[in-house]
mmCIF file of C-alpha atoms and ligand atoms in Angstrom:
data_model
loop_
_atom_site.group_PDB
_atom_site.id
_atom_site.type_symbol
_atom_site.label_atom_id
_atom_site.label_comp_id
_atom_site.label_asym_id
_atom_site.label_seq_id
_atom_site.Cartn_x
_atom_site.Cartn_y
_atom_site.Cartn_z
ATOM 1 C CA MET Z 71 0.000 -0.007 0.000
ATOM 2 C CA THR Z 72 1.312 3.425 -0.962
ATOM 3 C CA VAL Z 73 1.379 5.889 1.941
ATOM 4 C CA LEU Z 74 -0.011 9.379 1.347
ATOM 5 C CA ILE Z 75 2.281 11.875 3.043
ATOM 6 C CA ASP Z 76 1.022 15.107 4.626
ATOM 7 C CA PRO Z 77 3.840 17.620 3.981
ATOM 8 C CA SER Z 78 2.898 19.738 7.008
ATOM 9 C CA ASP Z 79 3.643 16.830 9.344
ATOM 10 C CA GLU Z 80 7.365 16.883 10.155
ATOM 11 C CA ALA Z 81 7.428 13.221 11.250
ATOM 12 C CA GLN Z 82 6.018 12.203 7.850
ATOM 13 C CA ILE Z 83 8.585 14.374 6.042
ATOM 14 C CA GLU Z 84 11.248 12.688 8.123
ATOM 15 C CA PHE Z 85 10.001 9.337 6.843
ATOM 16 C CA VAL Z 86 10.253 10.592 3.263
ATOM 17 C CA LEU Z 87 13.852 11.746 3.846
ATOM 18 C CA GLU Z 88 14.758 8.362 5.301
ATOM 19 C CA GLN Z 89 13.270 6.595 2.278
ATOM 20 C CA LEU Z 90 15.150 8.876 -0.136
ATOM 21 C CA LEU Z 91 18.386 8.306 1.757
ATOM 22 C CA ALA Z 92 17.755 4.553 1.451
ATOM 23 C CA ASP Z 93 17.480 5.036 -2.358
ATOM 24 C CA SER Z 94 13.760 4.396 -2.449
ATOM 25 C CA PRO Z 95 11.888 6.543 -5.009
ATOM 26 C CA ILE Z 96 9.033 8.740 -3.717
ATOM 27 C CA GLY Z 97 6.141 10.420 -5.550
ATOM 28 C CA MET Z 98 6.477 14.199 -5.164
ATOM 29 C CA PRO Z 99 4.500 17.214 -6.405
ATOM 30 C CA THR Z 100 5.940 19.755 -8.799
ATOM 31 C CA GLU Z 101 4.203 22.677 -10.466
ATOM 32 C CA THR Z 102 4.202 20.827 -13.820
ATOM 33 C CA VAL Z 103 3.261 17.214 -13.081
ATOM 34 C CA TYR Z 104 4.004 14.840 -10.187
ATOM 35 C CA GLY Z 105 7.499 13.354 -10.246
ATOM 36 C CA LEU Z 106 9.003 10.088 -9.075
ATOM 37 C CA ALA Z 107 11.987 11.393 -7.153
ATOM 38 C CA ALA Z 108 15.171 9.697 -5.996
ATOM 39 C CA ARG Z 109 18.778 10.679 -5.322
ATOM 40 C CA ALA Z 110 20.269 11.716 -8.645
ATOM 41 C CA LEU Z 111 23.842 10.741 -7.824
ATOM 42 C CA SER Z 112 23.018 7.205 -6.684
ATOM 43 C CA PRO Z 113 22.976 4.623 -9.482
ATOM 44 C CA VAL Z 114 20.935 2.300 -7.235
ATOM 45 C CA ALA Z 115 18.243 4.940 -6.704
ATOM 46 C CA LEU Z 116 18.177 5.686 -10.452
ATOM 47 C CA ALA Z 117 17.848 2.011 -11.312
ATOM 48 C CA ARG Z 118 14.836 1.798 -8.991
ATOM 49 C CA ILE Z 119 13.160 4.686 -10.811
ATOM 50 C CA PHE Z 120 13.571 2.945 -14.151
ATOM 51 C CA GLU Z 121 12.269 -0.296 -12.686
ATOM 52 C CA LEU Z 122 9.190 1.233 -11.051
ATOM 53 C CA LYS Z 123 8.249 3.096 -14.227
ATOM 54 C CA ALA Z 124 9.168 0.186 -16.543
ATOM 55 C CA ARG Z 125 11.112 2.843 -18.423
ATOM 56 C CA PRO Z 126 13.824 1.894 -20.897
ATOM 57 C CA THR Z 127 17.253 3.129 -19.847
ATOM 58 C CA PHE Z 128 17.802 4.965 -23.130
ATOM 59 C CA ASP Z 129 15.324 7.587 -21.866
ATOM 60 C CA PRO Z 130 17.291 9.967 -19.594
ATOM 61 C CA LEU Z 131 16.042 11.594 -16.389
ATOM 62 C CA ILE Z 132 15.710 15.260 -15.465
ATOM 63 C CA VAL Z 133 17.717 16.246 -12.373
ATOM 64 C CA HIS Z 134 16.097 18.730 -10.023
ATOM 65 C CA VAL Z 135 18.265 21.219 -8.186
ATOM 66 C CA GLU Z 136 17.656 24.094 -5.791
ATOM 67 C CA ASN Z 137 19.299 26.502 -8.193
ATOM 68 C CA LEU Z 138 22.208 26.827 -10.621
ATOM 69 C CA GLU Z 139 24.618 27.526 -7.771
ATOM 70 C CA GLN Z 140 23.828 24.150 -6.191
ATOM 71 C CA ALA Z 141 24.417 22.377 -9.499
ATOM 72 C CA LEU Z 142 27.837 24.038 -9.694
ATOM 73 C CA SER Z 143 28.853 23.646 -6.076
ATOM 74 C CA ARG Z 144 27.853 19.959 -6.161
ATOM 75 C CA GLY Z 145 29.980 19.568 -9.286
ATOM 76 C CA LEU Z 146 27.204 18.247 -11.548
ATOM 77 C CA ILE Z 147 28.034 20.423 -14.544
ATOM 78 C CA GLU Z 148 30.880 22.163 -16.344
ATOM 79 C CA LYS Z 149 30.894 25.957 -16.413
ATOM 80 C CA PRO Z 150 27.642 27.150 -18.010
ATOM 81 C CA SER Z 151 27.605 29.426 -21.012
ATOM 82 C CA SER Z 152 26.272 32.917 -20.579
ATOM 83 C CA LEU Z 153 22.973 32.022 -22.305
ATOM 84 C CA GLN Z 154 22.496 28.975 -20.071
ATOM 85 C CA GLU Z 155 23.106 31.178 -17.047
ATOM 86 C CA ARG Z 156 20.678 33.863 -18.209
ATOM 87 C CA LEU Z 157 17.947 31.290 -18.827
ATOM 88 C CA ALA Z 158 18.390 29.653 -15.427
ATOM 89 C CA HIS Z 159 18.420 32.970 -13.613
ATOM 90 C CA LYS Z 160 15.325 34.189 -15.430
ATOM 91 C CA PHE Z 161 13.149 31.052 -15.392
ATOM 92 C CA TRP Z 162 14.193 29.104 -12.264
ATOM 93 C CA PRO Z 163 12.449 28.018 -10.238
ATOM 94 C CA GLY Z 164 9.967 27.153 -12.974
ATOM 95 C CA PRO Z 165 9.016 24.872 -15.849
ATOM 96 C CA LEU Z 166 12.190 25.162 -17.911
ATOM 97 C CA THR Z 167 14.678 22.300 -18.176
ATOM 98 C CA ILE Z 168 18.117 23.176 -19.580
ATOM 99 C CA LEU Z 169 20.715 20.729 -20.913
ATOM 100 C CA PHE Z 170 24.254 21.237 -19.541
ATOM 101 C CA GLN Z 171 27.577 19.562 -20.189
ATOM 102 C CA LYS Z 172 27.768 17.011 -17.363
ATOM 103 C CA THR Z 173 30.706 15.956 -15.203
ATOM 104 C CA ALA Z 174 31.732 12.402 -14.311
ATOM 105 C CA LEU Z 175 29.836 12.727 -11.027
ATOM 106 C CA VAL Z 176 26.502 12.326 -12.788
ATOM 107 C CA PRO Z 177 25.877 8.617 -13.343
ATOM 108 C CA ASP Z 178 25.556 7.512 -16.968
ATOM 109 C CA LEU Z 179 22.240 5.885 -16.107
ATOM 110 C CA CYS Z 180 20.847 9.369 -15.466
ATOM 111 C CA THR Z 181 21.682 10.710 -18.901
ATOM 112 C CA ALA Z 182 21.431 7.546 -21.015
ATOM 113 C CA SER Z 183 25.234 7.781 -21.353
ATOM 114 C CA MET Z 184 25.009 11.133 -23.082
ATOM 115 C CA PRO Z 185 27.356 14.026 -22.282
ATOM 116 C CA PHE Z 186 24.496 16.342 -21.281
ATOM 117 C CA VAL Z 187 22.460 16.386 -18.115
ATOM 118 C CA ALA Z 188 18.979 17.958 -18.039
ATOM 119 C CA LEU Z 189 18.512 20.259 -15.030
ATOM 120 C CA ARG Z 190 15.601 22.209 -13.667
ATOM 121 C CA SER Z 191 14.582 23.868 -10.427
ATOM 122 C CA PRO Z 192 10.936 23.112 -9.676
ATOM 123 C CA GLU Z 193 8.726 25.817 -8.271
ATOM 124 C CA HIS Z 194 6.598 23.722 -5.934
ATOM 125 C CA PRO Z 195 7.308 24.668 -2.286
ATOM 126 C CA VAL Z 196 6.934 21.074 -1.040
ATOM 127 C CA PHE Z 197 9.469 19.758 -3.573
ATOM 128 C CA GLN Z 198 11.866 22.576 -2.714
ATOM 129 C CA LYS Z 199 11.459 21.961 1.006
ATOM 130 C CA ILE Z 200 12.248 18.252 0.745
ATOM 131 C CA MET Z 201 15.158 18.853 -1.633
ATOM 132 C CA LYS Z 202 16.669 21.452 0.729
ATOM 133 C CA ALA Z 203 16.224 19.191 3.742
ATOM 134 C CA LEU Z 204 17.959 16.364 1.865
ATOM 135 C CA GLY Z 205 20.659 18.655 0.540
ATOM 136 C CA GLU Z 206 20.992 16.625 -2.622
ATOM 137 C CA PRO Z 207 19.769 16.908 -6.225
ATOM 138 C CA LEU Z 208 16.827 14.648 -7.093
ATOM 139 C CA ALA Z 209 16.232 12.902 -10.384
ATOM 140 C CA ALA Z 210 12.501 12.880 -11.116
ATOM 141 C CA PRO Z 211 10.686 11.724 -14.218
ATOM 142 C CA SER Z 212 6.920 12.090 -14.343
ATOM 143 C CA ALA Z 213 5.409 9.592 -11.878
ATOM 144 C CA ASN Z 214 3.638 7.407 -14.425
ATOM 145 C CA ARG Z 215 4.358 4.044 -16.011
ATOM 146 C CA PHE Z 216 6.286 4.349 -19.280
ATOM 147 C CA LYS Z 217 4.140 5.815 -22.100
ATOM 148 C CA SER Z 218 1.177 6.415 -19.825
ATOM 149 C CA ILE Z 219 -0.454 9.750 -18.934
ATOM 150 C CA SER Z 220 1.530 11.982 -16.557
ATOM 151 C CA PRO Z 221 -0.151 12.334 -13.153
ATOM 152 C CA THR Z 222 -1.272 15.776 -12.013
ATOM 153 C CA ASP Z 223 -2.447 14.838 -8.533
ATOM 154 C CA ALA Z 224 -1.357 12.481 -5.759
ATOM 155 C CA GLN Z 225 -4.249 10.061 -6.351
ATOM 156 C CA ALA Z 226 -3.204 9.560 -9.978
ATOM 157 C CA VAL Z 227 0.329 8.722 -8.794
ATOM 158 C CA VAL Z 228 -1.059 6.060 -6.488
ATOM 159 C CA GLN Z 229 -3.098 4.633 -9.368
ATOM 160 C CA GLU Z 230 -0.092 4.581 -11.706
ATOM 161 C CA LEU Z 231 2.621 3.261 -9.445
ATOM 162 C CA GLY Z 232 0.913 1.886 -6.324
ATOM 163 C CA PRO Z 233 0.383 -1.542 -7.926
ATOM 164 C CA TYR Z 234 4.143 -1.743 -8.656
ATOM 165 C CA GLY Z 235 5.283 -1.053 -5.104
ATOM 166 C CA LEU Z 236 5.622 2.716 -4.745
ATOM 167 C CA VAL Z 237 6.251 3.344 -1.041
ATOM 168 C CA ALA Z 238 4.830 6.858 -0.668
ATOM 169 C CA VAL Z 239 3.585 9.955 -2.428
ATOM 170 C CA VAL Z 240 3.720 13.401 -0.919
ATOM 171 C CA GLU Z 241 0.413 15.301 -1.191
ATOM 172 C CA GLY Z 242 0.862 18.651 -2.890
ATOM 173 C CA GLY Z 243 -2.499 19.474 -4.423
ATOM 174 C CA THR Z 244 -3.258 19.604 -8.133
ATOM 175 C CA ALA Z 245 -0.226 20.414 -10.286
ATOM 176 C CA GLN Z 246 -0.760 24.020 -11.276
ATOM 177 C CA ARG Z 247 0.718 23.851 -14.778
ATOM 178 C CA GLY Z 248 -0.490 20.346 -15.610
ATOM 179 C CA ILE Z 249 1.969 19.741 -18.442
ATOM 180 C CA GLU Z 250 5.699 18.899 -18.288
ATOM 181 C CA SER Z 251 8.527 21.410 -18.415
ATOM 182 C CA THR Z 252 9.934 22.731 -21.676
ATOM 183 C CA VAL Z 253 13.355 21.179 -22.387
ATOM 184 C CA VAL Z 254 15.926 23.342 -24.187
ATOM 185 C CA LYS Z 255 19.450 22.979 -25.474
ATOM 186 C CA VAL Z 256 21.739 25.950 -26.019
ATOM 187 C CA LEU Z 257 23.328 25.386 -29.438
ATOM 188 C CA SER Z 258 25.281 28.643 -29.379
ATOM 189 C CA GLU Z 259 24.963 32.064 -27.804
ATOM 190 C CA ALA Z 260 22.710 32.918 -30.754
ATOM 191 C CA LYS Z 261 20.685 29.706 -31.107
ATOM 192 C CA LEU Z 262 18.405 27.812 -28.751
ATOM 193 C CA GLU Z 263 16.708 24.543 -29.520
ATOM 194 C CA ILE Z 264 13.443 23.437 -27.912
ATOM 195 C CA VAL Z 265 13.963 19.697 -27.479
ATOM 196 C CA ARG Z 266 10.563 19.141 -25.873
ATOM 197 C CA GLN Z 267 7.665 21.595 -25.935
ATOM 198 C CA GLY Z 268 6.191 22.165 -22.530
ATOM 199 C CA ALA Z 269 4.768 24.480 -19.937
ATOM 200 C CA LEU Z 270 7.003 27.427 -20.836
ATOM 201 C CA SER Z 271 5.916 28.575 -24.267
ATOM 202 C CA ARG Z 272 8.205 29.448 -27.171
ATOM 203 C CA GLU Z 273 6.653 32.920 -27.137
ATOM 204 C CA GLU Z 274 7.692 33.479 -23.503
ATOM 205 C CA LEU Z 275 11.244 32.352 -24.306
ATOM 206 C CA ALA Z 276 11.335 34.557 -27.399
ATOM 207 C CA SER Z 277 10.110 37.643 -25.576
ATOM 208 C CA PHE Z 278 12.903 37.250 -23.014
ATOM 209 C CA LEU Z 279 15.631 36.448 -25.519
ATOM 210 C CA GLY Z 280 14.725 39.056 -28.129
ATOM 211 C CA SER Z 281 15.794 38.871 -31.764
ATOM 212 C CA SER Z 282 19.478 38.141 -31.101
ATOM 213 C CA VAL Z 283 18.737 34.497 -30.231
ATOM 214 C CA GLU Z 284 17.092 32.269 -32.809
ATOM 215 C CA ILE Z 285 14.770 29.591 -31.420
ATOM 216 C CA VAL Z 286 14.363 26.347 -33.329
ATOM 217 C CA VAL Z 287 11.936 23.578 -32.392
ATOM 218 C CA ARG Z 288 13.021 19.997 -32.755
ATOM 219 C CA GLN Z 289 10.538 18.038 -34.798
ATOM 220 C CA SER Z 290 9.546 15.266 -32.447
ATOM 221 C CA GLY Z 291 7.519 12.179 -33.115
ATOM 222 C CA SER Z 292 9.138 12.172 -36.526
ATOM 223 C CA GLY Z 293 9.633 8.436 -36.460
ATOM 224 C CA VAL Z 294 13.195 8.623 -35.256
ATOM 225 C CA GLU Z 295 12.742 7.075 -31.863
ATOM 226 C CA ILE Z 296 16.093 8.047 -30.429
ATOM 227 C CA SER Z 297 18.500 10.338 -32.097
ATOM 228 C CA HIS Z 298 21.805 11.158 -30.366
ATOM 229 C CA ASP Z 299 20.310 13.607 -27.920
ATOM 230 C CA ALA Z 300 16.559 13.623 -28.494
ATOM 231 C CA PRO Z 301 15.793 10.633 -26.379
ATOM 232 C CA GLY Z 302 12.540 9.850 -24.701
ATOM 233 C CA GLN Z 303 10.572 11.408 -27.484
ATOM 234 C CA SER Z 304 8.982 8.133 -28.480
ATOM 235 C CA GLU Z 305 6.050 8.571 -30.799
ATOM 236 C CA VAL Z 306 3.602 6.870 -28.510
ATOM 237 C CA HIS Z 307 3.515 8.627 -25.191
ATOM 238 C CA TYR Z 308 1.063 10.202 -22.807
ATOM 239 C CA ALA Z 309 -1.372 7.638 -24.114
ATOM 240 C CA PRO Z 310 -4.702 6.642 -22.642
ATOM 241 C CA GLN Z 311 -5.656 2.955 -22.797
ATOM 242 C CA LYS Z 312 -8.594 3.771 -25.064
ATOM 243 C CA PRO Z 313 -8.161 4.782 -28.708
ATOM 244 C CA LEU Z 314 -7.732 8.516 -29.202
ATOM 245 C CA TYR Z 315 -8.473 10.076 -32.572
ATOM 246 C CA LEU Z 316 -7.079 13.505 -33.267
ATOM 247 C CA LEU Z 317 -9.112 15.377 -35.866
ATOM 248 C CA GLN Z 318 -9.149 18.814 -37.413
ATOM 249 C CA GLU Z 319 -12.335 20.684 -36.713
ATOM 250 C CA ASN Z 320 -13.473 20.370 -40.334
ATOM 251 C CA GLU Z 321 -12.995 16.556 -40.291
ATOM 252 C CA LEU Z 322 -15.388 16.104 -37.435
ATOM 253 C CA SER Z 323 -18.720 15.986 -39.255
ATOM 254 C CA SER Z 324 -17.592 13.237 -41.642
ATOM 255 C CA PHE Z 325 -16.144 11.325 -38.712
ATOM 256 C CA VAL Z 326 -19.451 11.551 -36.862
ATOM 257 C CA GLN Z 327 -21.213 10.183 -39.960
ATOM 258 C CA THR Z 328 -18.861 7.330 -40.679
ATOM 259 C CA GLN Z 329 -18.248 6.100 -37.133
ATOM 260 C CA ALA Z 330 -20.853 5.030 -34.699
ATOM 261 C CA SER Z 331 -20.373 7.890 -32.311
ATOM 262 C CA SER Z 332 -21.979 6.149 -29.381
ATOM 263 C CA GLY Z 333 -19.439 5.694 -26.661
ATOM 264 C CA ALA Z 334 -17.161 8.340 -28.115
ATOM 265 C CA ALA Z 335 -16.265 11.335 -25.960
ATOM 266 C CA LEU Z 336 -15.376 14.644 -27.556
ATOM 267 C CA LEU Z 337 -12.405 16.538 -26.163
ATOM 268 C CA GLU Z 338 -12.044 20.114 -27.317
ATOM 269 C CA VAL Z 339 -9.374 22.536 -26.112
ATOM 270 C CA PHE Z 340 -11.494 25.661 -26.585
ATOM 271 C CA PRO Z 341 -15.163 25.924 -27.652
ATOM 272 C CA GLN Z 342 -15.578 25.401 -31.401
ATOM 273 C CA LYS Z 343 -16.236 28.473 -33.503
ATOM 274 C CA GLU Z 344 -19.005 26.766 -35.456
ATOM 275 C CA GLU Z 345 -22.008 25.196 -33.780
ATOM 276 C CA LEU Z 346 -21.339 21.490 -33.542
ATOM 277 C CA LYS Z 347 -23.722 18.614 -33.128
ATOM 278 C CA TRP Z 348 -22.452 15.976 -30.692
ATOM 279 C CA ASP Z 349 -24.725 13.623 -28.783
ATOM 280 C CA GLY Z 350 -22.217 12.038 -26.448
ATOM 281 C CA LEU Z 351 -20.048 13.288 -23.594
ATOM 282 C CA ARG Z 352 -18.263 16.517 -24.420
ATOM 283 C CA VAL Z 353 -15.355 18.019 -22.507
ATOM 284 C CA CYS Z 354 -13.988 21.505 -23.152
ATOM 285 C CA LEU Z 355 -10.653 22.245 -21.477
ATOM 286 C CA SER Z 356 -11.174 25.986 -21.261
ATOM 287 C CA GLU Z 357 -14.530 27.689 -21.939
ATOM 288 C CA ASN Z 358 -12.937 31.124 -21.782
ATOM 289 C CA ARG Z 359 -10.032 30.244 -24.089
ATOM 290 C CA SER Z 360 -7.199 30.313 -21.579
ATOM 291 C CA TRP Z 361 -4.153 28.308 -22.689
ATOM 292 C CA ALA Z 362 -2.986 27.966 -19.104
ATOM 293 C CA GLU Z 363 -6.298 26.508 -17.980
ATOM 294 C CA ALA Z 364 -6.461 24.117 -20.965
ATOM 295 C CA ALA Z 365 -2.919 22.851 -20.348
ATOM 296 C CA SER Z 366 -3.564 22.414 -16.648
ATOM 297 C CA ARG Z 367 -6.609 20.214 -17.322
ATOM 298 C CA LEU Z 368 -5.353 18.165 -20.295
ATOM 299 C CA PHE Z 369 -3.897 15.124 -18.510
ATOM 300 C CA SER Z 370 -6.474 14.994 -15.713
ATOM 301 C CA GLU Z 371 -9.342 15.044 -18.219
ATOM 302 C CA LEU Z 372 -7.682 12.416 -20.421
ATOM 303 C CA ARG Z 373 -7.254 10.235 -17.348
ATOM 304 C CA ARG Z 374 -10.907 10.768 -16.353
ATOM 305 C CA LEU Z 375 -12.178 9.856 -19.824
ATOM 306 C CA ASP Z 376 -9.911 6.848 -19.894
ATOM 307 C CA GLN Z 377 -11.420 5.609 -16.642
ATOM 308 C CA ASN Z 378 -15.044 6.314 -17.561
ATOM 309 C CA VAL Z 379 -16.530 2.869 -18.342
ATOM 310 C CA GLU Z 380 -19.156 4.379 -20.609
ATOM 311 C CA ILE Z 381 -16.537 5.788 -22.961
ATOM 312 C CA LYS Z 382 -15.081 3.611 -25.732
ATOM 313 C CA CYS Z 383 -12.869 6.133 -27.478
ATOM 314 C CA ILE Z 384 -11.798 9.760 -27.282
ATOM 315 C CA VAL Z 385 -12.119 12.146 -30.171
ATOM 316 C CA ALA Z 386 -9.862 15.182 -29.700
ATOM 317 C CA ILE Z 387 -10.077 18.253 -31.884
ATOM 318 C CA ALA Z 388 -6.769 19.848 -32.918
ATOM 319 C CA CYS Z 389 -6.001 23.320 -31.592
ATOM 320 C CA GLU Z 390 -3.770 26.138 -32.787
ATOM 321 C CA GLU Z 391 -0.081 25.468 -32.200
ATOM 322 C CA GLU Z 392 0.549 28.829 -30.584
ATOM 323 C CA SER Z 393 1.468 29.514 -26.959
ATOM 324 C CA LEU Z 394 0.787 26.387 -24.864
ATOM 325 C CA GLY Z 395 -1.178 24.996 -27.789
ATOM 326 C CA ALA Z 396 2.155 23.745 -29.143
ATOM 327 C CA ALA Z 397 2.759 21.529 -26.137
ATOM 328 C CA ILE Z 398 -0.893 20.437 -25.980
ATOM 329 C CA MET Z 399 -0.805 19.383 -29.657
ATOM 330 C CA ASP Z 400 2.507 17.561 -29.107
ATOM 331 C CA ARG Z 401 0.896 15.490 -26.309
ATOM 332 C CA LEU Z 402 -2.335 14.874 -28.273
ATOM 333 C CA CYS Z 403 -0.402 13.750 -31.375
ATOM 334 C CA ARG Z 404 1.583 11.233 -29.345
ATOM 335 C CA ALA Z 405 -1.509 10.032 -27.511
ATOM 336 C CA ALA Z 406 -3.153 9.483 -30.910
ATOM 337 C CA GLN Z 407 -0.369 7.362 -32.435
ATOM 338 C CA LYS Z 408 -1.304 3.778 -33.156
ATOM 339 C CA ARG Z 409 0.318 1.254 -30.872
HETATM 340 O O1 TXA Y 703 8.056 18.848 -15.799
HETATM 341 C C1 TXA Y 703 8.864 17.937 -15.891
HETATM 342 O O2 TXA Y 703 9.868 18.026 -16.610
HETATM 343 C C2 TXA Y 703 8.605 16.689 -15.060
HETATM 344 C C3 TXA Y 703 8.693 17.041 -13.585
HETATM 345 C C4 TXA Y 703 8.551 15.827 -12.694
HETATM 346 O O3 TXA Y 703 9.881 17.724 -13.330
HETATM 347 N N1 TXA Y 703 9.557 15.663 -15.435
HETATM 348 C C5 TXA Y 703 9.494 15.011 -16.614
HETATM 349 O O4 TXA Y 703 10.419 14.005 -16.753
HETATM 350 O O5 TXA Y 703 8.702 15.263 -17.478
HETATM 351 P P1 TXA Y 703 10.303 12.841 -17.816
HETATM 352 O O6 TXA Y 703 11.333 11.858 -17.427
HETATM 353 O O7 TXA Y 703 8.930 12.358 -17.892
HETATM 354 O O8 TXA Y 703 10.752 13.479 -19.147
HETATM 355 C C6 TXA Y 703 12.118 13.746 -19.318
HETATM 356 C C7 TXA Y 703 12.441 14.062 -20.762
HETATM 357 C C8 TXA Y 703 13.078 12.905 -21.497
HETATM 358 O O9 TXA Y 703 12.122 12.035 -22.021
HETATM 359 C C9 TXA Y 703 13.840 13.666 -22.592
HETATM 360 O O10 TXA Y 703 12.930 14.048 -23.590
HETATM 361 C C10 TXA Y 703 14.309 14.910 -21.853
HETATM 362 O O11 TXA Y 703 13.443 15.089 -20.782
HETATM 363 N N2 TXA Y 703 15.687 14.709 -21.350
HETATM 364 C C11 TXA Y 703 16.051 14.390 -20.082
HETATM 365 N N3 TXA Y 703 17.401 14.288 -19.996
HETATM 366 C C12 TXA Y 703 17.865 14.586 -21.214
HETATM 367 C C13 TXA Y 703 19.166 14.637 -21.768
HETATM 368 N N4 TXA Y 703 20.270 14.385 -21.058
HETATM 369 N N5 TXA Y 703 19.287 14.961 -23.069
HETATM 370 C C14 TXA Y 703 18.175 15.231 -23.798
HETATM 371 N N6 TXA Y 703 16.905 15.183 -23.344
HETATM 372 C C15 TXA Y 703 16.769 14.854 -22.073
HETATM 373 MG MG1 MG Y 704 7.226 11.551 -18.657
#
């Protein structure tokens, strides 16, 4: 049985620290999604994360740090470039993960033997509190089984990993962002690559960086499962158990005619511009067209539809790929891939 930890109870936090010190992974809240955290510099702890998630070891883990200074003083990374430093100082703590040249201290298991380690400082006060008390960086992938939907509340973590022996999850409310961090790689002082779209939009990065830094987005889900340093971007990911069809708005009426729509649930990001006839269950992620609200509800609504016994399949309508719509579409496309 997975224990639910109350973070305001010091004795329970003490138990969490003991477990982490004993290399046992713990479910912990972040502002993006819940993570499965364990000591980043312990190969045994890392191996347990991979085992609990049934995650292949070619998919590297994000290491969570208090701040850039801790990463440097603990000797995790080589000297950062000025752009890496500016990004960390501007967006940490927050939903931006930055790749850095790693040192030999970081186990190869953490980075899938690649020379870069992905670092971020999470904004959630409970995560920060536990990390500070431990005084060590924590590796933490999303706390779901491999390819499954990322959990955005403690209950979802228990559902995902409880059956496989997760010891405890720390309660931290609903993840405010609801979608994973944006992962970036600094290619030069004038070029930044978005390796994974996420909770920090390209537009927000661009408005900070100005026109002197070009931002390129790595085409993911392109069929190349693992390229040298674009691991973990497998085509099928974030997937519900039920079939998910991703349609353009104008494809919907012919879909409704050709498929028996009974048992299909409609998932729309924003309300459709045209009046739409739909007899079944219909979920709109944000009635007042807020990207932040839509992103924060995406995974929890997918999970709810997946668990609703009356629903046979999910029909999602594509949204604009602007702002957080880019990350939402990335997740929907992967969820829709045939397995
Ligand atoms: O918001 C988040 O980032 C959450 C919370 C818990 O922090 N974590 C998360 O971790 O989403 P995970 O393991 O589900 O996704 C990590 C992804 C990898 O699949 C890969 O795409 C990228 O981050 N990544 C990690 N380390 C990398 C590395 N060394 N080089 C390139 N990409 C890396
Ligand atoms: Mg994940």
